[in-house]
CSV table of C-alpha atoms in Angstrom, one decimal:
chain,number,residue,atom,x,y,z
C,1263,UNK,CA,10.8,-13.0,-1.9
C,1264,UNK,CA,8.4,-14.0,-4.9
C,1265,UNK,CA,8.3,-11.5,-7.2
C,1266,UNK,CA,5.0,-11.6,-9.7
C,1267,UNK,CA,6.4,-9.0,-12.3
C,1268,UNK,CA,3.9,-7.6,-15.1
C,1269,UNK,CA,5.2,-5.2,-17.3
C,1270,UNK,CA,3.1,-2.4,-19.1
C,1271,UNK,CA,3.9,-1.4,-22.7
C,1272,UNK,CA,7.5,-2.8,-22.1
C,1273,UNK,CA,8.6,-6.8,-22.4
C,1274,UNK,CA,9.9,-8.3,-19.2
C,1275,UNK,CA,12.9,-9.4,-20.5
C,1276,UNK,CA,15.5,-12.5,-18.5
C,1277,UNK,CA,17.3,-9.1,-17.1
C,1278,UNK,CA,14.8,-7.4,-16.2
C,1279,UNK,CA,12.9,-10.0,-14.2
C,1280,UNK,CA,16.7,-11.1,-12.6
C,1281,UNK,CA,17.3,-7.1,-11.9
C,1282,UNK,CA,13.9,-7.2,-9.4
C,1283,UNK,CA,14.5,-10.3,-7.8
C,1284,UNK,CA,18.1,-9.8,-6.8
C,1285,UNK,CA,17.1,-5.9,-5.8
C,1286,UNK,CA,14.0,-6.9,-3.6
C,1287,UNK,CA,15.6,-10.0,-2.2
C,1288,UNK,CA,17.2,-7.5,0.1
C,1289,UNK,CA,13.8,-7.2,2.0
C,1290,UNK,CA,14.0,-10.9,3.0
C,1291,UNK,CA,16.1,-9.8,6.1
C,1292,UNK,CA,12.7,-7.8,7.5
C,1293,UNK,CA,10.5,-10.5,7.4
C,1294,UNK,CA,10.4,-14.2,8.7
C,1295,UNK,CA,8.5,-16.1,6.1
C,1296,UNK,CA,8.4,-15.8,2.4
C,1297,UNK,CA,6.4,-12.3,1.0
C,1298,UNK,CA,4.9,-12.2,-2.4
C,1299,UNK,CA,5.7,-8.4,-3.8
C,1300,UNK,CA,3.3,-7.6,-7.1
C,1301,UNK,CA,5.4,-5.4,-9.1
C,1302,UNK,CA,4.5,-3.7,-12.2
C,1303,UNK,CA,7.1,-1.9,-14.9
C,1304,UNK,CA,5.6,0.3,-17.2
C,1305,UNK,CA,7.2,2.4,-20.3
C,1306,UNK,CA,6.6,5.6,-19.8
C,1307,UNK,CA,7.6,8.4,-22.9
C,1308,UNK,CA,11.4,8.5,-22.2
C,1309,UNK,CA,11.2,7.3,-18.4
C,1310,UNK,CA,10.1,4.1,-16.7
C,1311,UNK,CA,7.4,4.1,-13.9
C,1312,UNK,CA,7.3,0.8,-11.0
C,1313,UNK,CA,4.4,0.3,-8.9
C,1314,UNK,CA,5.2,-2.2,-5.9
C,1315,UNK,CA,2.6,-3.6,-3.6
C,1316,UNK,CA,3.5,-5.9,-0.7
C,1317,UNK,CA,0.8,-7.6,1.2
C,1318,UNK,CA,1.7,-9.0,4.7
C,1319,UNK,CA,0.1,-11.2,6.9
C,1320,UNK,CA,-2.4,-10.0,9.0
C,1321,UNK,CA,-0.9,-7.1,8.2
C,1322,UNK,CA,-0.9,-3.5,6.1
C,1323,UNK,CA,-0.6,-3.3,2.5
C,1324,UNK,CA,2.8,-1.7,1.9
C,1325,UNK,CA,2.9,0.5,-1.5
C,1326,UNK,CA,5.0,2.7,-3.3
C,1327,UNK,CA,5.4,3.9,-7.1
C,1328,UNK,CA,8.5,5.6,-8.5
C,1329,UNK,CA,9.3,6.7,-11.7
C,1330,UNK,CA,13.2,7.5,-13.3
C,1331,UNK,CA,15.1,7.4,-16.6
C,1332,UNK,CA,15.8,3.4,-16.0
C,1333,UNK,CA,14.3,0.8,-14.9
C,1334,UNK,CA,16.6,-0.4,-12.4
C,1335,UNK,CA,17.2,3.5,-10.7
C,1336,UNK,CA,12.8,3.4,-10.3
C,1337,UNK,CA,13.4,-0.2,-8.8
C,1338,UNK,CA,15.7,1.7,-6.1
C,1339,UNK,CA,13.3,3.9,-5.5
C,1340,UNK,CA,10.4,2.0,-4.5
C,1341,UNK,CA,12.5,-0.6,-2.4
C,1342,UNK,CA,13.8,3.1,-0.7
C,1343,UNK,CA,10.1,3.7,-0.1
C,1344,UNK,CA,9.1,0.5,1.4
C,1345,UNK,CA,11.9,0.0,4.2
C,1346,UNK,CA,10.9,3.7,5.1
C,1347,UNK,CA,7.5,2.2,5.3
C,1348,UNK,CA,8.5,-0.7,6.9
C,1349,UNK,CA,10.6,0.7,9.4
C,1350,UNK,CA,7.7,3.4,10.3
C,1351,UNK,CA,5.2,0.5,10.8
C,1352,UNK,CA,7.7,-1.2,13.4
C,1353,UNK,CA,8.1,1.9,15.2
C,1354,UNK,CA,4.5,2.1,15.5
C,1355,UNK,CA,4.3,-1.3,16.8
C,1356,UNK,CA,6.7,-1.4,19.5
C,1357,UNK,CA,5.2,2.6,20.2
C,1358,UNK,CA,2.1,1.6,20.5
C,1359,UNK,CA,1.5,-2.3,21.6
C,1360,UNK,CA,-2.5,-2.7,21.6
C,1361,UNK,CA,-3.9,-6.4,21.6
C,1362,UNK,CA,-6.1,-5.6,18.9
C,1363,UNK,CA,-3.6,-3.8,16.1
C,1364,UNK,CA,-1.7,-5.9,13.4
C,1365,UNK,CA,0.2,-8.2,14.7
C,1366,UNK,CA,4.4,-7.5,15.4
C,1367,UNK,CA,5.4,-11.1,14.3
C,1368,UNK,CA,5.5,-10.0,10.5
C,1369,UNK,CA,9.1,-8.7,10.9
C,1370,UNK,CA,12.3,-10.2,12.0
C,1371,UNK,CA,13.6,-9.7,15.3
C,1372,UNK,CA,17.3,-8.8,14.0
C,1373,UNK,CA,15.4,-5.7,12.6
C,1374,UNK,CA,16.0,-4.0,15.8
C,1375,UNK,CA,19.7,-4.9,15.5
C,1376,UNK,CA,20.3,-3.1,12.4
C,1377,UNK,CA,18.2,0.1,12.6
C,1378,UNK,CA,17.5,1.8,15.4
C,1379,UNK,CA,14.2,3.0,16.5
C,1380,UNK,CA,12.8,6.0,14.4
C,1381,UNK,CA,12.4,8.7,17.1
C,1382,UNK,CA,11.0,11.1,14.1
C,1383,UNK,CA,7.4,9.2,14.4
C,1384,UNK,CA,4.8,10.7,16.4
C,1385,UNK,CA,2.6,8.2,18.2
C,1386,UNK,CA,0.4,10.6,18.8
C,1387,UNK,CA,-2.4,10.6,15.9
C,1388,UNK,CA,-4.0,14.0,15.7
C,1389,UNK,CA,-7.9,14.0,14.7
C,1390,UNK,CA,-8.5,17.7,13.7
C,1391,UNK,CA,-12.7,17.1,12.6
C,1392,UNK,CA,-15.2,14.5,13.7
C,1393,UNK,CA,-17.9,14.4,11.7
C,1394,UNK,CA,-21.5,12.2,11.8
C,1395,UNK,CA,-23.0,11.2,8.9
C,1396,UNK,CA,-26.3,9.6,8.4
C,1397,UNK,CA,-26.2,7.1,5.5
C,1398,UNK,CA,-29.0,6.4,3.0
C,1399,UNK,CA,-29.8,3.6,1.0
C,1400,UNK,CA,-28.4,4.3,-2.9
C,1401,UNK,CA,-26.9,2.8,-5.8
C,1402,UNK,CA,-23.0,3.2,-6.1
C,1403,UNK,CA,-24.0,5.9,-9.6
C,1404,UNK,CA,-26.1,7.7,-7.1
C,1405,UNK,CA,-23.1,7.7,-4.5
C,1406,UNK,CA,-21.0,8.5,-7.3
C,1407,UNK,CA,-23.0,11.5,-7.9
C,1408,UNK,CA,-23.6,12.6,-4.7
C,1409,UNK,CA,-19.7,12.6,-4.6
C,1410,UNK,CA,-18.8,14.8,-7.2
C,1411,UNK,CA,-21.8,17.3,-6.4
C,1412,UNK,CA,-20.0,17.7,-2.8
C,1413,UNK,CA,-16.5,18.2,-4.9
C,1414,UNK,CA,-15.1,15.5,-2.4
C,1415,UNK,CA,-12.5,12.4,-3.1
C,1416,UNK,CA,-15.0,9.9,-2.1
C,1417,UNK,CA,-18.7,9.0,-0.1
C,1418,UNK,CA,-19.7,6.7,2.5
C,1419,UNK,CA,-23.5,5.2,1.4
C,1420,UNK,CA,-25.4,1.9,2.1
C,1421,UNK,CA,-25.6,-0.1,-0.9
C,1422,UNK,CA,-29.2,0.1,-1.6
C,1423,UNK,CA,-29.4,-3.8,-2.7
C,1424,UNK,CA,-27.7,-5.7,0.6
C,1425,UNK,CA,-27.3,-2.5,3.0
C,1426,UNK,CA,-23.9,-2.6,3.7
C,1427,UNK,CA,-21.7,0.0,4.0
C,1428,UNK,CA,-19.8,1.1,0.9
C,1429,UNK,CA,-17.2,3.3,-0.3
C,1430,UNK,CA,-16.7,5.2,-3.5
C,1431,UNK,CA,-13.9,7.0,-4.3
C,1432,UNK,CA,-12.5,8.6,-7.3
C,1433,UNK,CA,-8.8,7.9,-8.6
C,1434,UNK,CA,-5.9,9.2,-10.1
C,1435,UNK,CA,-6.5,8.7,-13.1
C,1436,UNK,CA,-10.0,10.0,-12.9
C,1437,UNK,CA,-12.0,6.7,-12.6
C,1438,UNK,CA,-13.7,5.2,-9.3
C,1439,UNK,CA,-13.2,2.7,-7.4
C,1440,UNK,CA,-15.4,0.8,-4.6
C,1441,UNK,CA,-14.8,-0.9,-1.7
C,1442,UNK,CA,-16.1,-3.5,-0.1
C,1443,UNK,CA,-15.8,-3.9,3.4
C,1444,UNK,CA,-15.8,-7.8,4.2
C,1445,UNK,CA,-15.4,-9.2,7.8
C-alpha cells in the first residue's frame, strides 16, 4: 500500500508516518496490485481528525474521515470504514454482475474466503422521484445562485462558455465545488 500522508496543523513525525503504513498495510490482502491511499491527519483542539481516500482502478473512490482523542484510534476508524466499504462494493458486484459496471478484478479472490457474503445489502436500489430538468446556458456564479435561491445542495446547468454539463454543489464547510464531467 503506498501511503501519501499530509498532515494539517500537526508534523508527520517517523512514528506517525510508520503507524499508517503498518495499520493500512492490512488492506493489501483485498486487493491484487499495489493501491495508493491519500491520507490526511489533522490537529484538531484536543482530538485528531483522518481523512482517507482510496482510488481504485476502474473503480469507485473509497472514502472515509474519523476523528478520536489519538491519532492512531482515528487511523482505526477509517481503515473500519473502508473494509465496510469494501466489503459492500463486492457484494454488489457478485449481486449484481452487469458488463458495463466497475470491474470485479480490483479485489482479491481470497476475499471470499475470509468474509462471507454480506446478506444485509439490498440489491434492490429504490428511486422514490424522477425528475426532468431543462438546462440553460449560465455561468457557474449564476448556477451558484440559482442554487442557493432553490435552498438545495447543488444544480445541474450547461456551462455557458463550452455547453457542457456541469455541477455545482455546496460543501461542508460552506464553500462550492464544481465538477467536471470528462469522458
Amino acid at each position: 500500500m503506498k501511503i501519501n500522508l499530509k498532515g494539517k496543523n500537526i508534523n508527520i513525525t517517523d512514528d506517525i508516518r510508520y503507524e499508517a503504513e503498518r495499520k493500512y498495510d492490512r488492506l493489501d490482502k483485498y486487493f491484487f496490485n499495489e493501491k495508493e491511499v491519500n491520507l490526511l491527519i489533522s490537529k484538531e483542539g484536543n482530538g485528531y481528525k483522518t481523512e482517507v481516500t482510496m482510488f481504485l482502478d476502474k473503480g469507485p473512490i473509497l472514502r472515509a474521515e474519523a476523528s478520536d482523542e489519538t491519532y492512531q484510534n482515528a487511523i482505526d476508524k477509517t481503515i473500519d470504514a473502508l473494509v465496510r466499504q469494501i466489503r459492500k462494493h463486492k457484494t454488489r458486484l457478485i449481486k449484481d454482475r452487469h458488463e458495463d459496471s466497475i470491474k470485479f478484478e480490483n479485489f482479491n479472490e481470497s476475499f471470499d474466503d475470509e468474509y462471507s457474503i454480506d446478506d444485509s445489502y439490498d440489491s434492490e436500489i429504490n428511486i422514490a422521484r424522477t425528475k426532468k430538468i431543462s438546462l440553460k446556458p449560465m455561468s457557474t456564479e449564476e448556477a451558484i445562485m440559482q442554487m442557493e435561491l432553490l435552498g438545495h445542495d447543488f444544480f445541474v446547468y450547461y456551462d455557458q462558455e463550452d455547453l457542457e454539463v456541469r455541477v455545482v454543489y455546496k460543501r461542508r464547510k460552506g464553500d462550492y465545488g464544481l465538477i467536471v464531467p470528462s469522458r
